Short mmCIF file of C-alpha atoms and ligand atoms in Angstrom, two decimals:
data_model
loop_
_atom_site.label_atom_id
_atom_site.label_comp_id
_atom_site.label_asym_id
_atom_site.label_seq_id
_atom_site.Cartn_x
_atom_site.Cartn_y
_atom_site.Cartn_z
CA MET A 138 -0.01 0.01 0.03
CA THR A 139 1.11 3.56 -0.75
CA LYS A 140 1.91 5.68 2.23
CA ALA A 141 -0.91 7.93 3.40
CA LYS A 142 -0.81 11.58 2.40
CA PRO A 143 -0.19 13.91 5.46
CA VAL A 144 -2.92 16.47 5.39
CA ILE A 145 -4.03 19.46 7.53
CA ILE A 146 -7.76 20.29 7.35
CA ASP A 147 -8.39 23.99 7.73
CA THR A 148 -12.04 24.15 8.76
CA ASP A 149 -15.06 26.05 10.17
CA PRO A 150 -17.26 23.15 11.41
CA GLY A 151 -19.87 23.33 10.20
CA VAL A 152 -22.10 20.28 9.50
CA ASP A 153 -20.49 19.54 5.97
CA ASP A 154 -17.01 20.17 7.57
CA ALA A 155 -17.84 17.57 10.25
CA PHE A 156 -18.68 14.99 7.56
CA ALA A 157 -15.56 15.87 5.57
CA ILE A 158 -13.39 15.29 8.58
CA MET A 159 -14.99 11.90 9.30
CA LEU A 160 -14.50 10.85 5.77
CA ALA A 161 -10.86 12.00 5.77
CA ALA A 162 -10.29 10.12 9.12
CA ALA A 163 -11.74 6.92 7.54
CA SER A 164 -9.78 7.13 4.38
CA GLU A 165 -6.60 4.95 4.55
CA ARG A 166 -5.08 7.19 1.84
CA LEU A 167 -5.00 10.27 4.26
CA GLU A 168 -3.35 10.90 7.55
CA ILE A 169 -4.72 13.83 9.31
CA VAL A 170 -1.82 15.60 11.05
CA GLY A 171 -3.74 18.60 12.25
CA LEU A 172 -7.01 20.59 12.20
CA CYS A 173 -7.16 24.27 12.28
CA SER A 174 -10.14 26.38 12.99
CA VAL A 175 -11.26 29.44 11.29
CA ASP A 176 -14.05 31.94 11.56
CA GLY A 177 -16.88 31.26 9.03
CA ASN A 178 -20.07 29.28 9.40
CA VAL A 179 -20.12 30.33 12.95
CA LYS A 180 -17.82 32.45 15.12
CA GLU A 181 -14.33 31.07 15.49
CA GLU A 182 -14.69 30.42 19.21
CA HIS A 183 -17.41 27.86 18.17
CA THR A 184 -15.53 26.45 15.26
CA ALA A 185 -12.45 25.99 17.32
CA ARG A 186 -14.43 24.18 20.11
CA ASN A 187 -16.19 21.96 17.50
CA ALA A 188 -12.85 21.04 15.82
CA LEU A 189 -11.38 20.23 19.19
CA ASP A 190 -14.39 18.20 20.33
CA LEU A 191 -14.55 16.36 16.98
CA ALA A 192 -10.88 15.47 17.13
CA GLU A 193 -11.27 13.87 20.52
CA PHE A 194 -14.68 12.21 19.75
CA LEU A 195 -13.25 10.67 16.52
CA SER A 196 -9.93 9.76 18.16
CA LEU A 197 -8.02 11.70 15.37
CA GLY A 198 -4.95 11.90 17.82
CA CYS A 199 -3.76 15.08 15.96
CA PRO A 200 -3.25 18.63 17.34
CA VAL A 201 -5.93 21.32 16.76
CA ALA A 202 -4.64 24.88 16.31
CA ARG A 203 -6.86 27.96 16.52
CA GLY A 204 -6.92 30.31 13.66
CA ALA A 205 -8.26 33.72 12.63
CA ALA A 206 -11.20 35.07 14.41
CA GLU A 207 -11.36 38.10 11.95
CA GLN A 208 -11.14 38.47 8.25
CA LEU A 209 -8.20 40.01 6.39
CA GLU A 210 -9.72 43.32 5.59
CA VAL A 211 -13.56 43.36 5.79
CA PRO A 212 -15.46 41.74 8.58
CA ILE A 213 -17.77 38.88 7.48
CA PRO A 214 -21.12 40.41 6.79
CA GLU A 215 -23.09 37.44 8.20
CA ARG A 216 -22.32 33.94 9.17
CA GLY A 217 -24.11 30.66 8.45
CA GLU A 218 -25.91 29.98 11.70
CA HIS A 219 -29.21 29.56 9.74
CA ILE A 220 -27.72 26.64 7.86
CA HIS A 221 -25.49 24.98 10.39
CA GLY A 222 -27.27 25.83 13.68
CA GLU A 223 -26.32 28.33 16.45
CA ARG A 224 -22.93 26.63 17.27
CA GLY A 225 -22.33 25.08 13.87
CA MET A 226 -23.07 21.39 14.43
CA GLY A 227 -26.69 21.31 13.94
CA GLU A 228 -28.40 20.29 17.19
CA VAL A 229 -25.48 17.99 18.19
CA ARG A 230 -23.61 18.53 21.40
CA LEU A 231 -20.30 16.50 21.34
CA PRO A 232 -18.78 15.69 24.73
CA LYS A 233 -16.37 18.43 25.61
CA ALA A 234 -12.77 17.46 24.89
CA ALA A 235 -10.54 16.97 27.68
CA GLY A 236 -7.52 18.00 25.77
CA ASP A 237 -6.49 21.52 24.89
CA PHE A 238 -5.51 23.49 21.78
CA ASP A 239 -2.08 23.54 20.32
CA SER A 240 -0.26 26.54 21.72
CA ARG A 241 0.53 27.94 18.18
CA PRO A 242 -1.77 29.97 15.91
CA ALA A 243 -2.82 28.12 12.83
CA TRP A 244 -0.41 29.80 10.42
CA ASP A 245 2.63 29.08 12.65
CA PHE A 246 1.37 25.45 13.19
CA ILE A 247 0.98 24.84 9.48
CA TYR A 248 4.24 26.29 8.77
CA ASP A 249 6.03 24.00 11.34
CA LYS A 250 4.16 20.97 9.87
CA ALA A 251 5.18 22.01 6.35
CA LEU A 252 8.83 22.00 7.40
CA GLU A 253 8.44 18.73 9.31
CA TYR A 254 6.82 17.04 6.13
CA ALA A 255 9.51 18.65 3.82
CA GLY A 256 7.32 19.11 0.75
CA GLU A 257 4.79 16.41 1.25
CA LEU A 258 2.20 18.23 3.14
CA VAL A 259 -1.33 18.69 1.64
CA LEU A 260 -3.68 21.28 2.93
CA ILE A 261 -7.36 20.87 2.71
CA ALA A 262 -9.07 24.16 3.24
CA ILE A 263 -12.81 23.84 3.65
CA GLY A 264 -13.65 27.23 5.25
CA PRO A 265 -12.90 30.88 4.42
CA LEU A 266 -9.22 31.11 3.27
CA THR A 267 -8.10 33.58 6.02
CA ASN A 268 -5.67 31.24 7.67
CA ILE A 269 -4.04 30.33 4.50
CA ALA A 270 -3.71 33.86 3.45
CA LEU A 271 -2.04 34.67 6.77
CA LEU A 272 0.27 31.64 6.45
CA LEU A 273 1.41 33.03 3.06
CA GLN A 274 1.76 36.62 4.41
CA LYS A 275 3.70 35.51 7.59
CA HIS A 276 5.69 32.70 6.16
CA PRO A 277 6.22 33.33 2.41
CA ASP A 278 8.99 30.70 2.21
CA VAL A 279 6.28 28.03 2.90
CA LYS A 280 5.12 27.86 -0.73
CA PRO A 281 7.54 25.24 -2.06
CA LEU A 282 6.79 23.18 1.07
CA ILE A 283 3.13 22.78 0.35
CA LYS A 284 2.51 19.96 -2.08
CA GLN A 285 -0.88 20.88 -2.84
CA LEU A 286 -3.82 23.03 -1.53
CA VAL A 287 -7.32 21.56 -2.10
CA VAL A 288 -9.98 24.28 -1.50
CA MET A 289 -13.68 24.05 -1.12
CA GLY A 290 -14.84 27.35 -2.23
CA GLY A 291 -15.79 29.48 -5.25
CA SER A 292 -17.83 28.41 -8.29
CA THR A 293 -17.65 28.44 -12.00
CA THR A 294 -21.34 28.82 -12.23
CA ARG A 295 -23.60 30.33 -9.72
CA GLY A 296 -23.23 31.37 -6.08
CA ASN A 297 -24.94 30.30 -2.88
CA ARG A 298 -24.47 33.19 -0.45
CA THR A 299 -25.40 35.62 -3.21
CA PRO A 300 -26.39 34.90 -6.78
CA PHE A 301 -22.79 35.40 -7.71
CA ALA A 302 -20.66 34.33 -4.82
CA GLU A 303 -20.02 31.10 -2.90
CA PHE A 304 -19.90 31.42 0.95
CA ASN A 305 -16.26 30.61 1.76
CA PHE A 306 -15.02 33.19 -0.82
CA TRP A 307 -17.68 35.69 -0.01
CA ALA A 308 -16.77 35.48 3.73
CA ASP A 309 -13.11 36.78 2.85
CA PRO A 310 -12.50 37.59 -0.68
CA PRO A 311 -9.17 39.39 -0.20
CA ALA A 312 -7.91 36.19 1.45
CA ALA A 313 -9.19 34.04 -1.37
CA ARG A 314 -7.58 36.36 -3.83
CA LEU A 315 -4.32 36.34 -2.12
CA VAL A 316 -4.34 32.54 -1.99
CA PHE A 317 -5.28 32.07 -5.64
CA GLU A 318 -2.57 34.63 -6.75
CA SER A 319 0.07 33.00 -4.63
CA GLY A 320 1.31 30.28 -7.06
CA LEU A 321 0.41 27.46 -4.73
CA ASN A 322 -0.62 24.25 -6.53
CA THR A 323 -4.27 24.73 -6.03
CA VAL A 324 -7.20 22.52 -6.70
CA MET A 325 -10.85 24.01 -6.40
CA ALA A 326 -13.77 22.05 -5.54
CA GLY A 327 -16.57 24.78 -6.23
CA LEU A 328 -20.24 24.93 -6.13
CA ASN A 329 -20.22 23.80 -9.92
CA ILE A 330 -19.33 20.33 -8.59
CA THR A 331 -20.45 20.30 -5.03
CA LEU A 332 -24.11 21.21 -5.90
CA GLU A 333 -24.14 18.25 -8.40
CA THR A 334 -22.90 15.67 -6.01
CA GLY A 335 -25.29 15.78 -3.04
CA VAL A 336 -25.58 12.71 -0.71
CA PRO A 337 -29.03 11.19 -0.81
CA LEU A 338 -30.84 11.67 2.49
CA SER A 339 -32.02 7.96 2.33
CA LEU A 340 -28.31 6.89 2.36
CA ILE A 341 -27.63 9.14 5.35
CA ASP A 342 -30.65 7.74 7.14
CA GLU A 343 -29.59 4.17 6.37
CA LEU A 344 -26.08 4.68 7.51
CA SER A 345 -27.08 6.36 10.74
CA GLU A 346 -29.02 3.29 11.67
CA ARG A 347 -25.77 1.08 11.47
CA PRO A 348 -24.10 0.42 14.74
CA SER A 349 -21.05 2.94 14.98
CA ARG A 350 -19.79 5.68 16.99
CA LEU A 351 -21.53 8.09 14.67
CA ARG A 352 -24.95 6.75 15.16
CA GLY A 353 -26.28 9.34 17.40
CA ILE A 354 -24.88 12.27 15.50
CA LEU A 355 -25.21 11.71 11.83
CA LYS A 356 -28.92 11.96 11.46
CA GLU A 357 -29.27 14.79 13.85
CA MET A 358 -26.56 16.72 12.08
CA SER A 359 -27.98 16.16 8.69
CA GLU A 360 -31.46 16.87 9.80
CA ALA A 361 -30.61 20.23 11.19
CA TYR A 362 -28.43 21.06 8.25
CA SER A 363 -30.53 23.01 5.80
CA ASP A 364 -28.21 22.90 2.67
CA ARG A 365 -30.39 20.45 0.71
CA ALA A 366 -31.29 20.10 -2.95
CA ALA A 367 -32.33 17.56 -5.47
CA GLY A 368 -28.77 16.24 -5.92
CA PHE A 369 -27.24 13.56 -8.02
CA GLY A 370 -29.83 11.36 -9.52
CA ASP A 371 -32.54 13.90 -8.77
CA VAL A 372 -33.26 12.60 -5.25
CA PRO A 373 -33.60 14.71 -2.04
CA SER A 374 -29.91 15.21 -0.92
CA SER A 375 -27.77 16.82 1.62
CA ILE A 376 -25.13 19.07 -0.17
CA VAL A 377 -21.89 17.98 1.65
CA HIS A 378 -19.74 20.53 -0.08
CA ASP A 379 -16.58 20.07 1.98
CA ALA A 380 -16.52 16.22 1.53
CA VAL A 381 -15.75 16.82 -2.17
CA ALA A 382 -12.38 18.34 -1.39
CA VAL A 383 -11.57 15.42 0.92
CA PHE A 384 -12.52 12.98 -1.86
CA TYR A 385 -10.25 14.76 -4.35
CA ALA A 386 -7.41 14.72 -1.86
CA ALA A 387 -7.73 10.96 -1.38
CA TRP A 388 -8.75 9.96 -4.88
CA PRO A 389 -7.60 12.45 -7.44
CA GLU A 390 -7.51 9.78 -10.23
CA LEU A 391 -11.36 9.50 -9.74
CA CYS A 392 -11.89 13.19 -10.38
CA GLU A 393 -11.80 15.02 -13.68
CA THR A 394 -10.42 18.61 -13.62
CA ARG A 395 -9.71 21.34 -15.93
CA ARG A 396 -6.88 23.97 -15.54
CA CYS A 397 -8.20 27.55 -15.42
CA GLU A 398 -7.33 30.96 -14.23
CA ILE A 399 -9.58 31.80 -11.24
CA THR A 400 -10.05 35.49 -10.27
CA ILE A 401 -11.91 36.68 -7.33
CA ASN A 402 -13.85 39.88 -7.07
CA THR A 403 -12.71 42.14 -4.14
CA GLU A 404 -14.53 45.34 -4.97
CA ALA A 405 -15.79 46.30 -1.53
CA GLY A 406 -19.52 47.22 -1.50
CA GLY A 407 -20.02 45.84 -5.00
CA GLU A 408 -22.75 43.20 -5.67
CA ARG A 409 -20.19 40.77 -7.05
CA TRP A 410 -18.10 40.68 -3.81
CA GLY A 411 -16.45 37.38 -3.53
CA GLN A 412 -17.46 36.13 -7.04
CA SER A 413 -14.95 33.81 -8.60
CA LEU A 414 -14.57 33.82 -12.38
CA ALA A 415 -12.96 30.97 -14.26
CA SER A 416 -11.18 31.69 -17.56
CA CYS A 417 -9.66 28.59 -19.31
CA GLU A 418 -8.34 29.93 -22.51
CA ASN A 419 -4.77 31.21 -21.75
CA PRO A 420 -2.50 28.53 -20.29
CA ALA A 421 0.07 31.19 -19.33
CA ARG A 422 -2.40 32.47 -16.71
CA PHE A 423 -3.73 29.23 -15.30
CA ASN A 424 -3.54 29.20 -11.45
CA ALA A 425 -5.84 26.32 -10.38
CA GLU A 426 -7.36 22.90 -11.34
CA VAL A 427 -11.07 23.01 -11.10
CA ILE A 428 -12.84 19.82 -10.31
CA GLU A 429 -15.61 19.17 -12.92
CA LYS A 430 -16.62 15.55 -12.18
CA ILE A 431 -16.13 12.93 -9.67
CA ASP A 432 -16.74 9.15 -9.61
CA MET A 433 -20.09 9.26 -7.72
CA GLU A 434 -20.34 5.65 -7.04
CA ARG A 435 -16.76 5.52 -5.29
CA TYR A 436 -17.58 8.76 -3.53
CA LEU A 437 -20.78 7.39 -2.00
CA ALA A 438 -19.10 4.26 -1.08
CA LEU A 439 -16.78 6.15 1.03
CA TYR A 440 -19.75 7.09 3.37
CA GLY A 441 -20.24 3.39 4.06
CA GLU A 442 -16.56 2.94 4.61
CA MET A 443 -16.77 5.75 7.22
CA ILE A 444 -19.30 3.89 9.13
CA ASP A 445 -17.35 0.64 9.08
CA TYR A 446 -14.37 2.61 10.24
CA PHE A 447 -16.09 4.04 13.22
CA ALA A 448 -18.01 0.79 14.10
C1 BDR B 814 -19.13 26.13 2.14
O1 BDR B 814 -19.75 27.14 3.07
C2 BDR B 814 -20.18 26.45 4.22
O2 BDR B 814 -21.58 26.77 4.51
C3 BDR B 814 -19.82 25.07 4.06
O3 BDR B 814 -19.23 24.46 5.16
C4 BDR B 814 -18.84 24.99 2.86
O4 BDR B 814 -17.54 24.97 3.40
C5 BDR B 814 -20.15 25.93 0.95
O5 BDR B 814 -20.52 27.18 0.29
CA1 CA B 815 -16.91 24.74 5.60
#
């Protein structure tokens, strides 16, 4: 078996973040070497608490570092409590972790891990990109040490927070712009793929009946999570955006991507604040791989493997 990829998940849990972390934990192709919290779906004090409690509940055995509680330039106009619940995890209250946070802020923690893994570290960023932008500002020499950055955010089609912008980019567009202009080897899991790859509610129901450590929380989380649509196969589905980034990190060969130039609108006060535009004509300007298709059968199978892993 090939060695598992060392990954840090930068996250704002978040119901779909929690699913993504569980899937990553269950994937033998990934080794989670840290979680970092960021302000986003709910305030950072909650995303941090959720990340720490999840890490212990899931026995991840990795440090959890706290990240930015404020955006780079413009405070987030509104968080996502109406989608993820007041504290971010639907109605679920995990047992309070006994352990504590890493003493380093997220950007220093990631930097140290990047040095430790000497060019092998993969970042999976599934919240606003504030921590990653701060990492690049404070430690510009980190770039060659990051093997890949897989981002859930943006869109090549429509938005979800506004008609134009996806939530993670809209929450901190200057951070997203800085990251996409940085030259990091970046892969984007945007709404153009996540809205097409919803997880059937019937599958979540079925899995949450199976004996596992997740039994009590899966259904509760997904019932409280209001990001739903007629997903893949046109059945009622939960849009588990962040899990698509984890799937790519674990199974890139089962995803189709296209190289493009992604630009992010940072015109403060404008109606297109946070909108990402993809232009795929001029190779000299390409700065990201955009995920366009994933192997849905394999992706959904991962959810069953996750239950087995936590059984
Ligand atoms: C993204 O925003 C949040 O609501 C989700 O956790 C996901 O990261 C989707 O737009
Ligand atoms: Ca998220």
